[in-house]
Amino acid sequence: AVFMGLGGGYQDNGLHRLLLDAASGADDTLLARVLGEVDSLSRLGNAAVDRLSPEVLLLCAEAAVKLGRCEEGDSYLQAYLSAKPAANQFLARGYYCAAQVAASRAAGLKAEALVAATVAALEIAQRGLELARTNPNYRFLVYNGSVHIYNIGRVLLRPGRRRHLVGPLKVVVAALAEAEEKDAAWRLQLATQLAYAHDDKGEADAAVA
């Protein structure tokens, strides 16, 4: 009975709460059920879905990506972006979500095509991180952005490819310093990978700086 009445005037904040509860509780089953209901109503052209707030559309996108349903997530993400959202924490999260979608599409590629697609995904994530850096209240999003950028860039953590991570990792290391991130081990790990990236790029002086 979780979704009873969703198509007949189900409150937007009710869906918002369900998605937040499922995500915070790491309840993938509930996330899948919520998305399934929303998707069914969307296919029927239900007006309740059309009236969903941009924030709920973003939550749907994040939920779908978390479940590995990236193309579905992209559909919700495009609906969110079409609402021309304000430049706030939700937009930063939208960029992170878009970066994960882009990275998922790069997964089947090889060689230079993989590198190019991964770099493009990293650039999207960096847009989210740069937005998060503009507001001290978004410090948690700076940390989240560092995790997304590292996870997306993992495929480049090898000789000959690390050089492409110099730009993204420099931004991440600087952003975490600005945010006074207290996870020293995480910051050291990223700084170490940045040094390796500089070395891979032939920038020996920067690598030991």
mmCIF file of C-alpha atoms in Angstrom:
data_model
loop_
_atom_site.group_PDB
_atom_site.id
_atom_site.type_symbol
_atom_site.label_atom_id
_atom_site.label_comp_id
_atom_site.label_asym_id
_atom_site.label_seq_id
_atom_site.Cartn_x
_atom_site.Cartn_y
_atom_site.Cartn_z
ATOM 1 C CA ALA A 1 0.000 0.000 0.000
ATOM 2 C CA VAL A 2 3.065 2.251 -0.207
ATOM 3 C CA PHE A 3 1.899 3.850 -3.436
ATOM 4 C CA MET A 4 -1.838 3.955 -2.830
ATOM 5 C CA GLY A 5 -3.272 7.081 -4.395
ATOM 6 C CA LEU A 6 -0.116 8.124 -6.188
ATOM 7 C CA GLY A 7 -2.014 8.607 -9.412
ATOM 8 C CA GLY A 8 -4.916 10.399 -7.784
ATOM 9 C CA GLY A 9 -3.327 13.455 -6.273
ATOM 10 C CA TYR A 10 -0.489 11.836 -4.354
ATOM 11 C CA GLN A 11 1.372 14.665 -2.675
ATOM 12 C CA ASP A 12 4.684 15.624 -4.203
ATOM 13 C CA ASN A 13 6.251 15.831 -0.749
ATOM 14 C CA GLY A 14 5.062 12.283 -0.043
ATOM 15 C CA LEU A 15 7.053 10.935 -2.964
ATOM 16 C CA HIS A 16 9.959 13.137 -1.943
ATOM 17 C CA ARG A 17 9.896 11.617 1.532
ATOM 18 C CA LEU A 18 9.662 8.051 0.223
ATOM 19 C CA LEU A 19 12.650 8.526 -2.055
ATOM 20 C CA LEU A 20 14.695 10.150 0.700
ATOM 21 C CA ASP A 21 13.795 7.422 3.196
ATOM 22 C CA ALA A 22 14.682 4.666 0.742
ATOM 23 C CA ALA A 23 17.962 6.315 -0.241
ATOM 24 C CA SER A 24 19.053 7.131 3.313
ATOM 25 C CA GLY A 25 18.180 3.622 4.447
ATOM 26 C CA ALA A 26 19.953 2.078 1.440
ATOM 27 C CA ASP A 27 16.690 0.300 0.625
ATOM 28 C CA ASP A 28 17.193 -0.549 -3.033
ATOM 29 C CA THR A 29 14.013 -2.624 -3.091
ATOM 30 C CA LEU A 30 11.893 0.342 -2.049
ATOM 31 C CA LEU A 31 13.720 2.618 -4.478
ATOM 32 C CA ALA A 32 12.919 0.203 -7.281
ATOM 33 C CA ARG A 33 9.252 0.026 -6.259
ATOM 34 C CA VAL A 34 8.903 3.795 -6.131
ATOM 35 C CA LEU A 35 10.555 4.220 -9.530
ATOM 36 C CA GLY A 36 8.422 1.446 -10.999
ATOM 37 C CA GLU A 37 5.248 3.198 -9.924
ATOM 38 C CA VAL A 38 6.372 6.586 -11.177
ATOM 39 C CA ASP A 39 7.436 5.053 -14.485
ATOM 40 C CA SER A 40 4.093 3.304 -14.912
ATOM 41 C CA LEU A 41 2.206 6.526 -14.310
ATOM 42 C CA SER A 42 4.501 8.400 -16.650
ATOM 43 C CA ARG A 43 3.744 5.968 -19.478
ATOM 44 C CA LEU A 44 0.045 6.567 -18.869
ATOM 45 C CA GLY A 45 0.573 10.313 -19.124
ATOM 46 C CA ASN A 46 -0.558 10.784 -15.558
ATOM 47 C CA ALA A 47 -0.823 14.452 -14.599
ATOM 48 C CA ALA A 48 0.523 13.764 -11.110
ATOM 49 C CA VAL A 49 3.878 12.823 -12.592
ATOM 50 C CA ASP A 50 3.887 15.889 -14.832
ATOM 51 C CA ARG A 51 3.539 18.052 -11.752
ATOM 52 C CA LEU A 52 6.488 16.561 -9.894
ATOM 53 C CA SER A 53 8.871 19.190 -8.597
ATOM 54 C CA PRO A 54 12.374 19.460 -10.092
ATOM 55 C CA GLU A 55 13.809 18.192 -6.808
ATOM 56 C CA VAL A 56 11.722 15.013 -6.946
ATOM 57 C CA LEU A 57 12.706 14.460 -10.577
ATOM 58 C CA LEU A 58 16.339 14.703 -9.480
ATOM 59 C CA LEU A 59 15.730 12.229 -6.657
ATOM 60 C CA CYS A 60 14.216 9.835 -9.199
ATOM 61 C CA ALA A 61 17.279 10.288 -11.417
ATOM 62 C CA GLU A 62 19.658 9.647 -8.523
ATOM 63 C CA ALA A 63 17.661 6.593 -7.443
ATOM 64 C CA ALA A 64 17.720 5.102 -10.937
ATOM 65 C CA VAL A 65 21.469 5.663 -11.285
ATOM 66 C CA LYS A 66 22.061 4.127 -7.850
ATOM 67 C CA LEU A 67 20.183 1.044 -9.032
ATOM 68 C CA GLY A 68 22.326 0.868 -12.186
ATOM 69 C CA ARG A 69 19.448 1.975 -14.426
ATOM 70 C CA CYS A 70 21.403 4.847 -15.901
ATOM 71 C CA GLU A 71 19.393 5.408 -19.060
ATOM 72 C CA GLU A 72 16.207 5.635 -17.021
ATOM 73 C CA GLY A 73 18.023 7.988 -14.691
ATOM 74 C CA ASP A 74 19.020 10.142 -17.643
ATOM 75 C CA SER A 75 15.358 10.510 -18.643
ATOM 76 C CA TYR A 76 14.491 11.884 -15.204
ATOM 77 C CA LEU A 77 17.622 14.015 -15.258
ATOM 78 C CA GLN A 78 16.690 15.607 -18.583
ATOM 79 C CA ALA A 79 13.217 16.361 -17.228
ATOM 80 C CA TYR A 80 14.849 17.981 -14.198
ATOM 81 C CA LEU A 81 17.200 20.075 -16.327
ATOM 82 C CA SER A 82 14.382 21.143 -18.655
ATOM 83 C CA ALA A 83 12.815 22.920 -15.678
ATOM 84 C CA LYS A 84 15.832 25.272 -15.689
ATOM 85 C CA PRO A 85 16.702 24.650 -12.033
ATOM 86 C CA ALA A 86 18.397 27.257 -9.884
ATOM 87 C CA ALA A 87 22.157 27.065 -9.327
ATOM 88 C CA ASN A 88 21.930 25.422 -5.917
ATOM 89 C CA GLN A 89 22.869 22.138 -4.241
ATOM 90 C CA PHE A 90 20.349 20.236 -6.350
ATOM 91 C CA LEU A 91 21.990 21.381 -9.569
ATOM 92 C CA ALA A 92 25.394 20.319 -8.223
ATOM 93 C CA ARG A 93 23.906 16.892 -7.523
ATOM 94 C CA GLY A 94 22.399 16.948 -11.003
ATOM 95 C CA TYR A 95 25.853 17.382 -12.492
ATOM 96 C CA TYR A 96 27.161 14.488 -10.404
ATOM 97 C CA CYS A 97 24.286 12.342 -11.616
ATOM 98 C CA ALA A 98 24.884 13.335 -15.239
ATOM 99 C CA ALA A 99 28.569 12.489 -14.839
ATOM 100 C CA GLN A 100 27.699 9.014 -13.594
ATOM 101 C CA VAL A 101 25.408 8.483 -16.580
ATOM 102 C CA ALA A 102 28.169 9.607 -18.936
ATOM 103 C CA ALA A 103 30.653 7.297 -17.208
ATOM 104 C CA SER A 104 28.271 4.356 -17.548
ATOM 105 C CA ARG A 105 28.149 4.942 -21.297
ATOM 106 C CA ALA A 106 31.943 4.963 -21.431
ATOM 107 C CA ALA A 107 32.186 1.586 -19.710
ATOM 108 C CA GLY A 108 32.013 -0.463 -22.919
ATOM 109 C CA LEU A 109 34.609 1.569 -24.754
ATOM 110 C CA LYS A 110 38.301 0.839 -25.164
ATOM 111 C CA ALA A 111 41.584 2.647 -25.667
ATOM 112 C CA GLU A 112 41.362 6.316 -26.649
ATOM 113 C CA ALA A 113 37.584 6.244 -26.924
ATOM 114 C CA LEU A 114 37.385 5.186 -23.274
ATOM 115 C CA VAL A 115 39.807 7.905 -22.233
ATOM 116 C CA ALA A 116 37.927 10.619 -24.137
ATOM 117 C CA ALA A 117 34.537 9.577 -22.779
ATOM 118 C CA THR A 118 35.869 9.340 -19.229
ATOM 119 C CA VAL A 119 37.469 12.773 -19.448
ATOM 120 C CA ALA A 120 34.137 14.161 -20.669
ATOM 121 C CA ALA A 121 32.347 12.561 -17.707
ATOM 122 C CA LEU A 122 34.932 14.033 -15.338
ATOM 123 C CA GLU A 123 34.351 17.487 -16.790
ATOM 124 C CA ILE A 124 30.646 17.200 -15.979
ATOM 125 C CA ALA A 125 31.411 16.141 -12.414
ATOM 126 C CA GLN A 126 33.807 19.076 -12.064
ATOM 127 C CA ARG A 127 30.972 21.460 -12.927
ATOM 128 C CA GLY A 128 29.095 20.103 -9.944
ATOM 129 C CA LEU A 129 32.146 20.407 -7.725
ATOM 130 C CA GLU A 130 32.781 23.992 -8.800
ATOM 131 C CA LEU A 131 29.190 24.854 -7.945
ATOM 132 C CA ALA A 132 29.524 23.146 -4.563
ATOM 133 C CA ARG A 133 32.622 25.242 -3.830
ATOM 134 C CA THR A 134 30.627 28.470 -4.097
ATOM 135 C CA ASN A 135 28.681 27.978 -0.871
ATOM 136 C CA PRO A 136 30.088 26.980 2.549
ATOM 137 C CA ASN A 137 26.809 25.193 3.259
ATOM 138 C CA TYR A 138 27.561 22.778 0.432
ATOM 139 C CA ARG A 139 30.752 21.387 1.939
ATOM 140 C CA PHE A 140 29.251 17.910 2.092
ATOM 141 C CA LEU A 141 28.804 18.122 -1.671
ATOM 142 C CA VAL A 142 32.483 18.936 -2.081
ATOM 143 C CA TYR A 143 33.332 15.649 -0.393
ATOM 144 C CA ASN A 144 30.690 13.809 -2.439
ATOM 145 C CA GLY A 145 32.082 15.354 -5.593
ATOM 146 C CA SER A 146 35.583 14.175 -4.740
ATOM 147 C CA VAL A 147 34.249 10.625 -4.401
ATOM 148 C CA HIS A 148 32.391 10.801 -7.716
ATOM 149 C CA ILE A 149 35.416 12.189 -9.540
ATOM 150 C CA TYR A 150 37.718 9.548 -8.077
ATOM 151 C CA ASN A 151 35.322 6.708 -8.896
ATOM 152 C CA ILE A 152 34.777 7.920 -12.449
ATOM 153 C CA GLY A 153 38.501 8.431 -12.986
ATOM 154 C CA ARG A 154 39.570 5.041 -11.630
ATOM 155 C CA VAL A 155 39.806 3.614 -15.161
ATOM 156 C CA LEU A 156 42.565 6.149 -15.815
ATOM 157 C CA LEU A 157 44.671 5.128 -12.817
ATOM 158 C CA ARG A 158 47.333 3.388 -14.874
ATOM 159 C CA PRO A 159 50.548 4.410 -16.624
ATOM 160 C CA GLY A 160 49.925 6.376 -19.786
ATOM 161 C CA ARG A 161 46.453 7.421 -18.675
ATOM 162 C CA ARG A 162 47.023 9.038 -15.287
ATOM 163 C CA ARG A 163 48.102 12.256 -16.995
ATOM 164 C CA HIS A 164 44.466 12.940 -17.842
ATOM 165 C CA LEU A 165 43.657 13.160 -14.132
ATOM 166 C CA VAL A 166 45.950 16.097 -13.364
ATOM 167 C CA GLY A 167 43.231 18.699 -13.968
ATOM 168 C CA PRO A 168 40.382 16.951 -12.117
ATOM 169 C CA LEU A 169 42.534 15.930 -9.154
ATOM 170 C CA LYS A 170 44.043 19.410 -8.776
ATOM 171 C CA VAL A 171 40.519 20.809 -8.515
ATOM 172 C CA VAL A 172 39.491 18.115 -6.035
ATOM 173 C CA VAL A 173 42.539 18.547 -3.788
ATOM 174 C CA ALA A 174 42.093 22.326 -3.746
ATOM 175 C CA ALA A 175 38.355 22.094 -3.088
ATOM 176 C CA LEU A 176 38.818 19.728 -0.147
ATOM 177 C CA ALA A 177 41.445 22.059 1.316
ATOM 178 C CA GLU A 178 39.086 25.021 0.986
ATOM 179 C CA ALA A 179 36.304 23.035 2.638
ATOM 180 C CA GLU A 180 38.685 22.042 5.437
ATOM 181 C CA GLU A 181 37.769 18.401 4.939
ATOM 182 C CA LYS A 182 38.695 16.465 8.052
ATOM 183 C CA ASP A 183 39.233 13.083 6.382
ATOM 184 C CA ALA A 184 43.011 13.343 6.230
ATOM 185 C CA ALA A 185 43.476 9.835 4.827
ATOM 186 C CA TRP A 186 41.177 10.592 1.899
ATOM 187 C CA ARG A 187 42.915 13.863 1.156
ATOM 188 C CA LEU A 188 46.318 12.138 1.271
ATOM 189 C CA GLN A 189 45.108 9.420 -1.088
ATOM 190 C CA LEU A 190 43.936 11.997 -3.621
ATOM 191 C CA ALA A 191 47.108 14.082 -3.263
ATOM 192 C CA THR A 192 49.185 10.956 -3.847
ATOM 193 C CA GLN A 193 47.227 10.106 -6.986
ATOM 194 C CA LEU A 194 47.702 13.681 -8.171
ATOM 195 C CA ALA A 195 51.463 13.294 -7.735
ATOM 196 C CA TYR A 196 51.369 10.075 -9.787
ATOM 197 C CA ALA A 197 49.345 11.885 -12.452
ATOM 198 C CA HIS A 198 51.892 14.705 -12.634
ATOM 199 C CA ASP A 199 54.679 12.144 -12.919
ATOM 200 C CA ASP A 200 52.814 10.356 -15.713
ATOM 201 C CA LYS A 201 52.534 13.686 -17.517
ATOM 202 C CA GLY A 202 56.283 14.274 -17.193
ATOM 203 C CA GLU A 203 55.882 17.033 -14.628
ATOM 204 C CA ALA A 204 58.450 15.792 -12.129
ATOM 205 C CA ASP A 205 58.699 19.052 -10.202
ATOM 206 C CA ALA A 206 54.945 19.171 -9.619
ATOM 207 C CA ALA A 207 54.911 15.521 -8.633
ATOM 208 C CA VAL A 208 57.217 16.112 -5.684
ATOM 209 C CA ALA A 209 55.745 19.500 -4.707
#
